[in-house]
XYZ file of C-alpha atoms in Angstrom:
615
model
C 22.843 -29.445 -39.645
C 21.551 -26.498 -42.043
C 24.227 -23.767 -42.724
C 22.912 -20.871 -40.918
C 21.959 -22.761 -37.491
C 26.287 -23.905 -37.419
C 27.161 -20.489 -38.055
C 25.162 -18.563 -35.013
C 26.350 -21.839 -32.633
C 29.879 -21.205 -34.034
C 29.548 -17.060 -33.137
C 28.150 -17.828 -29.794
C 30.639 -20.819 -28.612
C 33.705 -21.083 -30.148
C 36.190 -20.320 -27.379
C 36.189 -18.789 -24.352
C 36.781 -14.861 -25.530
C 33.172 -15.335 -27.137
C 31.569 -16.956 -23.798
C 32.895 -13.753 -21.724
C 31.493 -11.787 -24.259
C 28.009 -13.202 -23.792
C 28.268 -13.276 -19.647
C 28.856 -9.454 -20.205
C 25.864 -8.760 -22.207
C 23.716 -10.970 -20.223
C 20.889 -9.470 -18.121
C 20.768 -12.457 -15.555
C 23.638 -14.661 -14.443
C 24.143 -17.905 -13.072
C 27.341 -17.745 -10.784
C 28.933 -21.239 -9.540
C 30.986 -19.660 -6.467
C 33.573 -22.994 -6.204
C 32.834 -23.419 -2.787
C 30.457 -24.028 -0.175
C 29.929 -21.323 1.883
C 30.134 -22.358 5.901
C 29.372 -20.425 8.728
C 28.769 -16.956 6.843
C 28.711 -16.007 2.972
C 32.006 -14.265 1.902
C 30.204 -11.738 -1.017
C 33.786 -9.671 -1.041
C 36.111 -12.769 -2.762
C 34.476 -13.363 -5.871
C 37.552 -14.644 -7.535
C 36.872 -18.369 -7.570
C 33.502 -17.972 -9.224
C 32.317 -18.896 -12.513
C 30.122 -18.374 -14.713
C 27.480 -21.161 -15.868
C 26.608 -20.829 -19.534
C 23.573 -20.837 -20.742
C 24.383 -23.609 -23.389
C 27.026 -25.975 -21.667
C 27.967 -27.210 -25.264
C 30.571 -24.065 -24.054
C 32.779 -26.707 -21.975
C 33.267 -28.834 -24.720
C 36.595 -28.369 -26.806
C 34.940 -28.244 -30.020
C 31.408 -26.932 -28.789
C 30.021 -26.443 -32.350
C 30.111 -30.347 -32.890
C 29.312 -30.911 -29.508
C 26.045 -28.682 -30.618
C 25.217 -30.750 -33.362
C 25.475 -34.564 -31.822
C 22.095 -35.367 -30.122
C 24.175 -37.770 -27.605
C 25.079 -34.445 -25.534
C 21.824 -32.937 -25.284
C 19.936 -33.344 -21.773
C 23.243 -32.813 -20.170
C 22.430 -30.918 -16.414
C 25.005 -28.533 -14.752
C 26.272 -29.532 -11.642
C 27.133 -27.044 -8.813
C 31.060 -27.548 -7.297
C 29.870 -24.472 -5.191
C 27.170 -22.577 -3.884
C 24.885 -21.151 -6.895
C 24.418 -17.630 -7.009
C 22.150 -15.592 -9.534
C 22.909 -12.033 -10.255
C 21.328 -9.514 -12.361
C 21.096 -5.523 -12.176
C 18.699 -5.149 -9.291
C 19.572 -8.401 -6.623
C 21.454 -10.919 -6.250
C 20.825 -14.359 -4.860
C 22.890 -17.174 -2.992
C 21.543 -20.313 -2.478
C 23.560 -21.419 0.870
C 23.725 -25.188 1.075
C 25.038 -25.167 4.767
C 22.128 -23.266 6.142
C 19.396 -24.556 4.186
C 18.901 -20.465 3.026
C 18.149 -18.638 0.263
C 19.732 -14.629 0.534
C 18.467 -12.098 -1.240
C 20.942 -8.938 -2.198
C 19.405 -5.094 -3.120
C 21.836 -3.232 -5.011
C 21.941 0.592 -4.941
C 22.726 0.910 -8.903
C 21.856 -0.577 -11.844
C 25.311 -2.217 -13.645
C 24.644 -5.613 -15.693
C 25.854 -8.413 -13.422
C 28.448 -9.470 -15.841
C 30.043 -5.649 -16.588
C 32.151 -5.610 -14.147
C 35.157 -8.343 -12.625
C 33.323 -10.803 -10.533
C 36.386 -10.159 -8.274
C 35.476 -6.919 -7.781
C 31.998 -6.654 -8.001
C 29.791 -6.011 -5.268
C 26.319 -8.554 -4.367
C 24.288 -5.200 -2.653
C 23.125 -5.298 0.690
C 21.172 -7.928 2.127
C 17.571 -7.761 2.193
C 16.113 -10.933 3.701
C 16.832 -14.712 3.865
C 14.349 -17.155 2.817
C 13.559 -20.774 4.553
C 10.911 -23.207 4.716
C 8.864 -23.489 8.002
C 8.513 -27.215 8.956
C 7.699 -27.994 11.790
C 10.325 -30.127 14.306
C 12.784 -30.229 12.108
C 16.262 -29.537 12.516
C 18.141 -27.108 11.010
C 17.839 -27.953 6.837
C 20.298 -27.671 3.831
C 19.820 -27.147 0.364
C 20.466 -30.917 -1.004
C 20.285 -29.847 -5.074
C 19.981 -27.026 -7.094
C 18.729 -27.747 -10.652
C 19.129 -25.330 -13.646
C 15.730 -25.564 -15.315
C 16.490 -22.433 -17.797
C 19.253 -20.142 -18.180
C 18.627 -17.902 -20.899
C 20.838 -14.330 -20.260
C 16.918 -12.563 -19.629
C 15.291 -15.163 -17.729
C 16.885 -17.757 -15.317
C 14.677 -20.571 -13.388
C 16.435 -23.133 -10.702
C 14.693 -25.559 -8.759
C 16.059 -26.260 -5.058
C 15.616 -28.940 -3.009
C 15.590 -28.683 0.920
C 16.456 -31.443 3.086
C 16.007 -31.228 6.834
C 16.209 -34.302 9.757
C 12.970 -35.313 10.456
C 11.199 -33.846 8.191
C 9.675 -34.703 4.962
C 12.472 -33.412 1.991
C 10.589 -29.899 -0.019
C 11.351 -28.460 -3.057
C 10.998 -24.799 -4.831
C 11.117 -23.201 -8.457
C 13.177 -19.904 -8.415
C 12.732 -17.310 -11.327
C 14.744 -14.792 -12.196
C 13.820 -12.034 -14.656
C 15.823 -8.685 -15.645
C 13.927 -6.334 -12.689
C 14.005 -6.745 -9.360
C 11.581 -8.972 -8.848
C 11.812 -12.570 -7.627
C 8.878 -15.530 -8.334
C 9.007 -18.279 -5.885
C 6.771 -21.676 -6.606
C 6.907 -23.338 -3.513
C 6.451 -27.703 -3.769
C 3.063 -29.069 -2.485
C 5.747 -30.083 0.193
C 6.367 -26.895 1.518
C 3.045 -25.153 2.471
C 4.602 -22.436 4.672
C 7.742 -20.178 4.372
C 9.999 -17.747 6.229
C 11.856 -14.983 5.819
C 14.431 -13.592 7.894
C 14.547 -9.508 7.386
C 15.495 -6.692 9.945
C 11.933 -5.039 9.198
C 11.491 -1.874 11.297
C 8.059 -1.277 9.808
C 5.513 -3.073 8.395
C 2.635 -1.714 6.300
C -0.301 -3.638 4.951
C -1.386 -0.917 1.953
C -5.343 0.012 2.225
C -5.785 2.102 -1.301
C -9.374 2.813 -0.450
C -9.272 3.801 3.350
C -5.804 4.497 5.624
C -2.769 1.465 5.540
C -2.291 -0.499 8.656
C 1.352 0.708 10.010
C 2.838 -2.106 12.483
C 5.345 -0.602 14.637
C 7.387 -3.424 16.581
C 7.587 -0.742 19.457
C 3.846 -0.667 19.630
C 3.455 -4.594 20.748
C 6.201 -5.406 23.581
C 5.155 -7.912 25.164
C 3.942 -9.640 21.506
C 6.025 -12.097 20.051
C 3.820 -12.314 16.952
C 1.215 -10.528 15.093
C -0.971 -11.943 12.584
C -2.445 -9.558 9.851
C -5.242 -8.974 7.597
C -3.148 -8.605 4.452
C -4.938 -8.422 1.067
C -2.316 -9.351 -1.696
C 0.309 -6.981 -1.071
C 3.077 -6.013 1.536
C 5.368 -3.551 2.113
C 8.617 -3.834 4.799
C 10.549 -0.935 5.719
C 14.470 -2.175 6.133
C 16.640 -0.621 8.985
C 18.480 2.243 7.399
C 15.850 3.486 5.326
C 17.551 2.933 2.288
C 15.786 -0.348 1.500
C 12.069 -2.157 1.960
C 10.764 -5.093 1.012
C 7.899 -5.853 -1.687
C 5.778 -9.166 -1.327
C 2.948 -10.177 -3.587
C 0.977 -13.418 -3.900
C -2.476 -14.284 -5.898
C -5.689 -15.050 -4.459
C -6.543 -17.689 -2.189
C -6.201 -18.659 1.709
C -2.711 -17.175 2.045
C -1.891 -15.792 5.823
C 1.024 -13.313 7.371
C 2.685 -13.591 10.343
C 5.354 -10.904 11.681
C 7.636 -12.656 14.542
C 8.757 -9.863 16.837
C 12.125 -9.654 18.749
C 14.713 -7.672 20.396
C 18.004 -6.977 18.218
C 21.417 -6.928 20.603
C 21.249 -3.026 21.638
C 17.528 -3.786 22.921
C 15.891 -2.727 19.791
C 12.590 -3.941 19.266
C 12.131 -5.357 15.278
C 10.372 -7.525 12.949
C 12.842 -10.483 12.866
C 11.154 -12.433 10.227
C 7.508 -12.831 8.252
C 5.653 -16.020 8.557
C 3.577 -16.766 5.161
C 1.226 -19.728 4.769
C 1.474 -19.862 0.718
C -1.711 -21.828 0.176
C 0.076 -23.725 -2.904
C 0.451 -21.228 -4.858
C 3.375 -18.504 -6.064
C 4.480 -15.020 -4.414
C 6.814 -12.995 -5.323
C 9.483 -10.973 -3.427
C 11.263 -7.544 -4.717
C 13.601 -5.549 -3.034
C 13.668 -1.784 -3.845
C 16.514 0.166 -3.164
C 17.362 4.215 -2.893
C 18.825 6.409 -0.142
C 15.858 7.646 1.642
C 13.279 5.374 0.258
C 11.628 5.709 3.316
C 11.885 7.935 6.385
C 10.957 8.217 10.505
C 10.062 11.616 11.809
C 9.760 12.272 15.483
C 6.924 14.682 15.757
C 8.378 17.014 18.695
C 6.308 19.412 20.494
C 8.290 21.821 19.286
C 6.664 21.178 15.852
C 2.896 22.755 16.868
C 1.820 25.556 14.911
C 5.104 26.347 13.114
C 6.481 25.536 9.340
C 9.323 22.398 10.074
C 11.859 21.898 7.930
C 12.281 17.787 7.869
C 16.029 16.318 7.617
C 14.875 14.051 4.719
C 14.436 15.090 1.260
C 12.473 13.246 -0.859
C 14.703 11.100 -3.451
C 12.396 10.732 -6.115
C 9.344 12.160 -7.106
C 6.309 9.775 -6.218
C 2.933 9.640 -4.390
C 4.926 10.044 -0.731
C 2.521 9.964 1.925
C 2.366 9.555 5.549
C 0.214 8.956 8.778
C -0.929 11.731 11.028
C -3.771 11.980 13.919
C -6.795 13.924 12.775
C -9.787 13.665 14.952
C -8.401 11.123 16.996
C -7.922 8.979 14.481
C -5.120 8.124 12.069
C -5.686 9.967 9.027
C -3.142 9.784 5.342
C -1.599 12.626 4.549
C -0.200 12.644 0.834
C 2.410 15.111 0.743
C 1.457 18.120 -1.423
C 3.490 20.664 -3.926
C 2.944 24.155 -1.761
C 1.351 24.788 1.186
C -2.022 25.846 2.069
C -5.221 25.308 4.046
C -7.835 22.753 3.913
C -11.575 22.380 5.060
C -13.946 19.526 6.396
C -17.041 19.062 7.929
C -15.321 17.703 11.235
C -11.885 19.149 12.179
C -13.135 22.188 10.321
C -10.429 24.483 8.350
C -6.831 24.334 9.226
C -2.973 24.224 7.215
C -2.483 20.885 5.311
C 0.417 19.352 7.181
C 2.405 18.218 4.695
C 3.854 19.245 1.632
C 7.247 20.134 -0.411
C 8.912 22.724 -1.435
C 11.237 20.913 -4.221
C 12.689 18.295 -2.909
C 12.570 19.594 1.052
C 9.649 18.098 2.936
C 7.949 20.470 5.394
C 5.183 19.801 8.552
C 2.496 22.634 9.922
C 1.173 20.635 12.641
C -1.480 21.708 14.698
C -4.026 21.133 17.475
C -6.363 20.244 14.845
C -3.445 17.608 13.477
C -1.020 17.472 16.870
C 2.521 16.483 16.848
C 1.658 13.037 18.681
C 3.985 9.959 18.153
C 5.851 9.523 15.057
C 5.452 9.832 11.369
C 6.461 6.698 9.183
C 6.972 8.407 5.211
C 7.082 6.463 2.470
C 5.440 5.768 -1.460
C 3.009 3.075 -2.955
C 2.539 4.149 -6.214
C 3.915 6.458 -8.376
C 3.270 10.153 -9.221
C 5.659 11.317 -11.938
C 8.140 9.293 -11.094
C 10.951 8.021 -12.913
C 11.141 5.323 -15.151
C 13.836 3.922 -13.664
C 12.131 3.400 -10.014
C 9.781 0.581 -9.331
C 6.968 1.372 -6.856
C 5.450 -1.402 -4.995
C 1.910 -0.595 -7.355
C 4.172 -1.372 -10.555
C 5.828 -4.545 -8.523
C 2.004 -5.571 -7.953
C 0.970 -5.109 -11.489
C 3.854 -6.978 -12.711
C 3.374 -9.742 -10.536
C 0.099 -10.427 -10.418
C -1.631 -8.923 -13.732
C -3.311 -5.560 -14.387
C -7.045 -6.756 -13.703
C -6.254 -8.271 -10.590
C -4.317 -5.348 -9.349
C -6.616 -2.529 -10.831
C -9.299 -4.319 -8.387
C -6.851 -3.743 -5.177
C -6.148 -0.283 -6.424
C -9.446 0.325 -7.224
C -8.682 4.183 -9.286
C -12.660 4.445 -9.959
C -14.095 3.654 -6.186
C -10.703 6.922 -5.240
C -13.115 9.167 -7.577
C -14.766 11.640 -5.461
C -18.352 11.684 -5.457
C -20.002 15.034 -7.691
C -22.445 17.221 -6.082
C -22.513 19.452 -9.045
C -26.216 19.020 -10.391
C -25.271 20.774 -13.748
C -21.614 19.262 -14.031
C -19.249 21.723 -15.158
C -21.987 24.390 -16.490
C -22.635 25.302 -12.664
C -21.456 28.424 -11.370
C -20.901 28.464 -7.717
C -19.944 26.181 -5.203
C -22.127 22.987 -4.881
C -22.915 23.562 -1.379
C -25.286 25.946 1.112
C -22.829 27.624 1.660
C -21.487 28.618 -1.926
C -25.007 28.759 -3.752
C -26.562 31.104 -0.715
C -23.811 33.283 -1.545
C -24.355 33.169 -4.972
C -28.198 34.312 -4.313
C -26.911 36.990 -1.620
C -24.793 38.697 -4.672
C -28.217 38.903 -6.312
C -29.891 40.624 -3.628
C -27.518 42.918 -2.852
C -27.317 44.119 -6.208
C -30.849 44.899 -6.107
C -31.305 42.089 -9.087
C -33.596 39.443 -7.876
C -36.814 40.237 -10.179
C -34.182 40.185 -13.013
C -32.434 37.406 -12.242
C -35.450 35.270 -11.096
C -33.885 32.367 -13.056
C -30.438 32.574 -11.857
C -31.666 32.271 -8.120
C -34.363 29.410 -9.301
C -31.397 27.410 -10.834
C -28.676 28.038 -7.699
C -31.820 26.615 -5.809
C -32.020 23.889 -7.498
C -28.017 23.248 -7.200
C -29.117 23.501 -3.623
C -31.420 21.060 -3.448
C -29.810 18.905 -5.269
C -26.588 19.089 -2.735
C -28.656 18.819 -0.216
C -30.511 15.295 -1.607
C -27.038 14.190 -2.416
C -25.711 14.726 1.072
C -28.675 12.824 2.783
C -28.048 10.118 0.508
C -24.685 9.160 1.365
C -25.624 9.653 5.286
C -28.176 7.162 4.675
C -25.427 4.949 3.575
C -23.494 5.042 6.242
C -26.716 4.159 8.099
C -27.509 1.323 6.024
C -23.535 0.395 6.728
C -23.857 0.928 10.736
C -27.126 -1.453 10.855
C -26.177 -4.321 8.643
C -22.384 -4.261 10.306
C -23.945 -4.345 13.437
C -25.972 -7.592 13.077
C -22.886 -8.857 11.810
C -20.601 -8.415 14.385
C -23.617 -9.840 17.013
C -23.842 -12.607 15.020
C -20.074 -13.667 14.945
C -20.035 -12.945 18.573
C -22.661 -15.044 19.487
C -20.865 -18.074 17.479
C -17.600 -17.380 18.982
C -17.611 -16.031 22.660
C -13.702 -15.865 22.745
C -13.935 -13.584 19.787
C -16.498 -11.026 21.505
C -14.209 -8.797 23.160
C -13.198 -7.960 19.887
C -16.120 -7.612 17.987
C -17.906 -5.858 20.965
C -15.190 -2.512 20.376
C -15.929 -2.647 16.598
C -19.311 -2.928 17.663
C -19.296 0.075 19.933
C -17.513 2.225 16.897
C -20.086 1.343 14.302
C -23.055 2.676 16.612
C -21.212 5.875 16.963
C -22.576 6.036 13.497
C -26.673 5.877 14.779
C -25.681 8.121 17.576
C -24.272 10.941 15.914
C -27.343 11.064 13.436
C -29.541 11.327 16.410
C -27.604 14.140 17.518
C -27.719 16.050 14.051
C -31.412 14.582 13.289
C -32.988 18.003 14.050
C -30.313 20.257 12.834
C -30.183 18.661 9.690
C -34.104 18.906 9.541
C -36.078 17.630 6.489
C -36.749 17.465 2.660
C -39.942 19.434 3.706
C -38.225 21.715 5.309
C -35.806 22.633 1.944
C -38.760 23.062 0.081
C -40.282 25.599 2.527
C -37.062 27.441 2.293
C -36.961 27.253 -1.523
C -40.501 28.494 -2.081
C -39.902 31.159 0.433
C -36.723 32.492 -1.276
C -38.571 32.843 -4.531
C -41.035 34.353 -2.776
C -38.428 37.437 -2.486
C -38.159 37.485 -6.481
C -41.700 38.152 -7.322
C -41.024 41.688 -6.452
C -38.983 44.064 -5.900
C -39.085 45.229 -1.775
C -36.795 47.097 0.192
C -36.746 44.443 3.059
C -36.018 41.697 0.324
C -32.591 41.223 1.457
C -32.704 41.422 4.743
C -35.736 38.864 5.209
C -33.105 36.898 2.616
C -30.911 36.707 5.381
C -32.617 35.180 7.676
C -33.133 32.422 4.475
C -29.300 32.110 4.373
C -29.174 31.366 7.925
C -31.412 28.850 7.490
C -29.929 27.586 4.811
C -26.484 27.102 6.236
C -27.285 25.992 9.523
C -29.219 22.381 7.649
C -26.500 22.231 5.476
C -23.852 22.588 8.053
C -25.145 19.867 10.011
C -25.375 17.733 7.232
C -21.503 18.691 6.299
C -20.292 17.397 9.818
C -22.217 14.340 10.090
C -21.177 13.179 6.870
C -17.721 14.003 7.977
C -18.165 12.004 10.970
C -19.452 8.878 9.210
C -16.763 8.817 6.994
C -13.790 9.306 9.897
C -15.947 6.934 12.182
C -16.252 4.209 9.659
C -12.218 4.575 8.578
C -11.703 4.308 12.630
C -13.566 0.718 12.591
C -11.803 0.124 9.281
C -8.218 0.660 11.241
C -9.417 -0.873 14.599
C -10.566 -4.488 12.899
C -6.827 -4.585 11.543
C -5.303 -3.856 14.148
C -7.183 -5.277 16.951
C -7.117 -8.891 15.020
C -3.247 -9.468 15.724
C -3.299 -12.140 18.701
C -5.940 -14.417 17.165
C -5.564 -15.718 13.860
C -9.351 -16.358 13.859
C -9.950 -12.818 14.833
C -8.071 -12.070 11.221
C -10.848 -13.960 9.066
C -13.525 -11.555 10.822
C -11.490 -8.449 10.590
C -10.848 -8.770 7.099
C -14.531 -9.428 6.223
C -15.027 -6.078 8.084
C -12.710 -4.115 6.428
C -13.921 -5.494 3.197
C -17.263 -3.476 4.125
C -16.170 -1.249 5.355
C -13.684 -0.585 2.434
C -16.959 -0.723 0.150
C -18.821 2.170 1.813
C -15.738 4.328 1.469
C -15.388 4.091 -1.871
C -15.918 7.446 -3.816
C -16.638 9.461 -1.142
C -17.856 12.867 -0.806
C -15.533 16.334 -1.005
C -16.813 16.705 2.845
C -15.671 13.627 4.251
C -12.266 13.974 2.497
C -9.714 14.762 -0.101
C -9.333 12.856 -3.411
C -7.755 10.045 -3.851
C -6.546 10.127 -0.126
């Protein structure tokens, strides 16, 4: 054996003071506990535990020449206990007995091996993890197999037995974060995890998230959902939720509903159909990570205070009603009003003043039900704090999740004709102003090319604004021969689709209503030539017969500001109502999602009137 290569196997393994010296510094640990735990895990008595090594040359009394004879390589590790893998975020105990894998969150960040393992605490407990076969009694873990255990990166491969059913393995890896890959075996095609989930969220970055209440579905003992890659569980407590990612493919979620002992109603445990491939669980932990607000009453038309401070700075958002219909609300840094073509102008509801969180609610944005706050992605946040978006792009690669994210379809649409060389507002409203200042100052023969050029701004909002109605129109016709179709293929499906059906034609029906207000492309262009008309000359009625222009003006362009308002909230409505009308039929799921995947597409970069950026 060369020189150097004995020396670093001598520094690393010659007695036991240098072992505990490398457990210390490890990032991930591999914990034999002694003992099989029984009827319930005992995470407090740590003193019979022990460390596996990652090289276990370490047992050997001279490990150095142990290291250097081939006739101990291949040696495997065997368990006297229940394994156990620790690192700064989770822990992890495989439980023989039960046929379970439990999955710790831990509220600060020590290195596994810092402390005594007498004394050290495992976190709270986040879910447990099982594999769904059907009739089959209750199943144990048979073997647990260290495939590598390398202080950063640990990888065990478990094998579950169960009576009458056919024996199912999966690969484990641990990494230094908090995130957890699971590879189930061709054997085990479906999974389940036991969590006390009070809410479950299936994140919608373009368009609102789907928020499943358990209260909302009594007499429901499950719900399947239209999940796209990523979901989020909100943990009793609100100190801890639940991250789960998987790849692409034919994956499906099920949330199994139930009462807890006081009556409670909860998400006992997800459901998930793998498909053969990897997901990946995390568990993210911090006092107030989340938060439920009652919205009183009491709250309408009044600045409220909230209980919960925010812990962290991040993108918090939550769900309010606006227009009937559930509508995001990212909480802002100051208050201070909004406007849209629909609910018109009004206080933003939500917003901070440091770290206190304050409501205005309103009868534009009542105090009806409850508000569920929480964060997806980040927003100067800390390095230290994950945010489901980072667990995502960890997990399952930057291109993949930069297409669920989608940052370029959050863009808001421009309107400004000359970019940032414009003036004014891009809108009737701000360039007919603009033109009023002229008149009034008695300048319109001088500045003949000022008012030509806000005109053309005009125009061009107007052209702009047409546009994307015609969109939406394109949208409401080609989603209405879809859902037809799919109904007339699948009757039991067509109470469903007929509702979605009825909310895209509200689409049709509200441009028939606006048709005449928003008149025509002739009718700009009678307007524009008109209003130039004025600058030829100077006249002392010139601003008054300008006026009557401005009227004109604003009353197209405010009909064109509503009804693109009301395509956008209509088309979010059908957007919300496919997910959450699909939840008794898993059948229903495979339409909704196609639904919400056009829907999702028409929403992308959407215009200042319909909504805020990067809602």
């Amino acid at each position: 054996m060369p020189k150097t290569r004995s020396l670093v196997l001598l520094a690393i393994l010659a007695g036991a003071s240098a072992f505990q010296r490398a457990v210390a510094a490890a990032n991930v640990v591999v914990w034999d506990a002694g003992a099989r735990f029984a009827n319930a895990i005992d995470t407090e008595n740590r003193a019979g535990w022990k460390a596996v090594p990652s090289e276990l040359f370490a047992f050997e009394a001279e490990p150095a020449k142990a290291a250097s004879d081939p006739g101990y390589y291949g040696r495997e590790y065997s368990f006297k206990g229940d394994a156990v893998v620790e690192n700064r975020s989770l822990a992890a105990v495989f439980w023989s007995a039960k046929g379970r894998v439990v999955l710790y969150s831990k509220a600060d960040a020590a290195l596994p091996g810092s402390a005594s393992p007498a004394k050290a605490s495992l976190g709270k407990k986040i879910l447990e993890f099982t594999p769904r076969q059907a009739k089959a009694q209750p199943g144990k873990i048979s073997r647990c197999e260290i495939l590598r255990n390398a202080g950063d990166e640990v990888v065990l491969e478990v094998s579950f037995t169960a009576e009458g059913s056919m024996d199912a393995s999966a690969t484990f890896t641990f990494g230094r974060d908090a995130v957890v890959e699971i590879k189930p075996s061709e054997q085990m095609r479906g999974i389940r995890l036991l969590s006390p989930i009070e809410y479950g969220i299936v994140p919608g970055f373009i368009g609102d998230d789907l928020v499943f209440g358990p209260s909302d579905y009594s007499s429901a003992d499950t719900l399947c959902l239209p999940v796209e890659n990523l979901f989020v569980g909100l943990l009793g407590g609100e100190d801890n939720e639940l991250v789960m990612t998987w790849p692409k493919g034919k994956q499906q979620l099920t949330l199994r509903l139930a009462n807890d002992p006081q009556g409670k109603r909860l998400i006992e445990s997800l459901d998930f159909d793998n498909d053969g491939q990897s997901f990946y669980l995390a568990a993210l932990t911090a006092p107030g990570i989340w938060h439920r607000e009652e919205l009183k009453p009491t709250y309408l038309e009044k600045d409220v205070a909230l209980t919960w401070n925010r812990p962290f700075a991040a993108k918090w958002k939550t769900q309010l009603t606006e227009a009937d219909v559930k509508t995001t609300f990212a909480f802002r840094e100051s208050k201070g009003q909004i406007w849209r073509g629909v609910p018109g102008s009004y206080n933003y509801p939500a917003w901070f003043d440091g770290a206190n969180a304050f409501f205005h609610l309103s009868k534009k944005v009542p105090p009806k039900g409850e508000s569920i706050i929480y964060f997806l992605e980040g927003q100067e946040t800390p390095l230290s704090v994950a945010t489901p978006a980072d667990i995502m792009k960890a997990t399952l690669g930057r291109q993949m999740a930069e297409g669920i994210l989608d940052v370029t379809g959050r863009k808001l649409r421009t309107h400004h004709r000359r970019g940032g060389d414009g003036v004014h507002r891009a809108c009737t409203c701000g360039c007919t102003e603009a033109i009023q200042a002229v008149f009034e100052a008695g300048q319109e023969v001088a500045k003949q090319d000022f008012v030509k050029g806000a005109l053309g701004d005009m125009n061009y909002f107007v052209e702009c604004h047409v546009g994307r109605i015609d969109e939406y129109r394109r949208f409401a016709d080609d989603m209405t021969q879809f859902l037809r179709a799919k109904g007339a293929a699948s009757l039991e499906l067509k109470p469903f689709l007929e509702n979605l059906e009825q909310i895209a034609q509200q689409i049709p029906q509200e441009y028939s209503v606006q048709k005449e207000n928003m008149k025509s492309p002739e009718h700009a262009s009678e307007l524009t030539r008109q209003t130039m008309a004025l600058t030829v000359s100077k006249a002392t009625n010139n601003l008054t017969a300008y006026m009557e222009l401005l009227k004109a003006w604003r009353a197209m362009g405010g009909a064109q500001d509503y009804l693109v308002a009301q395509c956008h909230t209509i088309t979010r409505k059908l957007f919300q109502e496919a997910g959450y009308g699909c939840v008794n039929d898993p059948n229903a799921v495979l339409v909704a999602e196609e639904v919400r995947a056009r829907c999702r597409q028409v929403l992308r970069n959407p215009d200042g009137y319909e909504i805020w950026a990067d809602y």
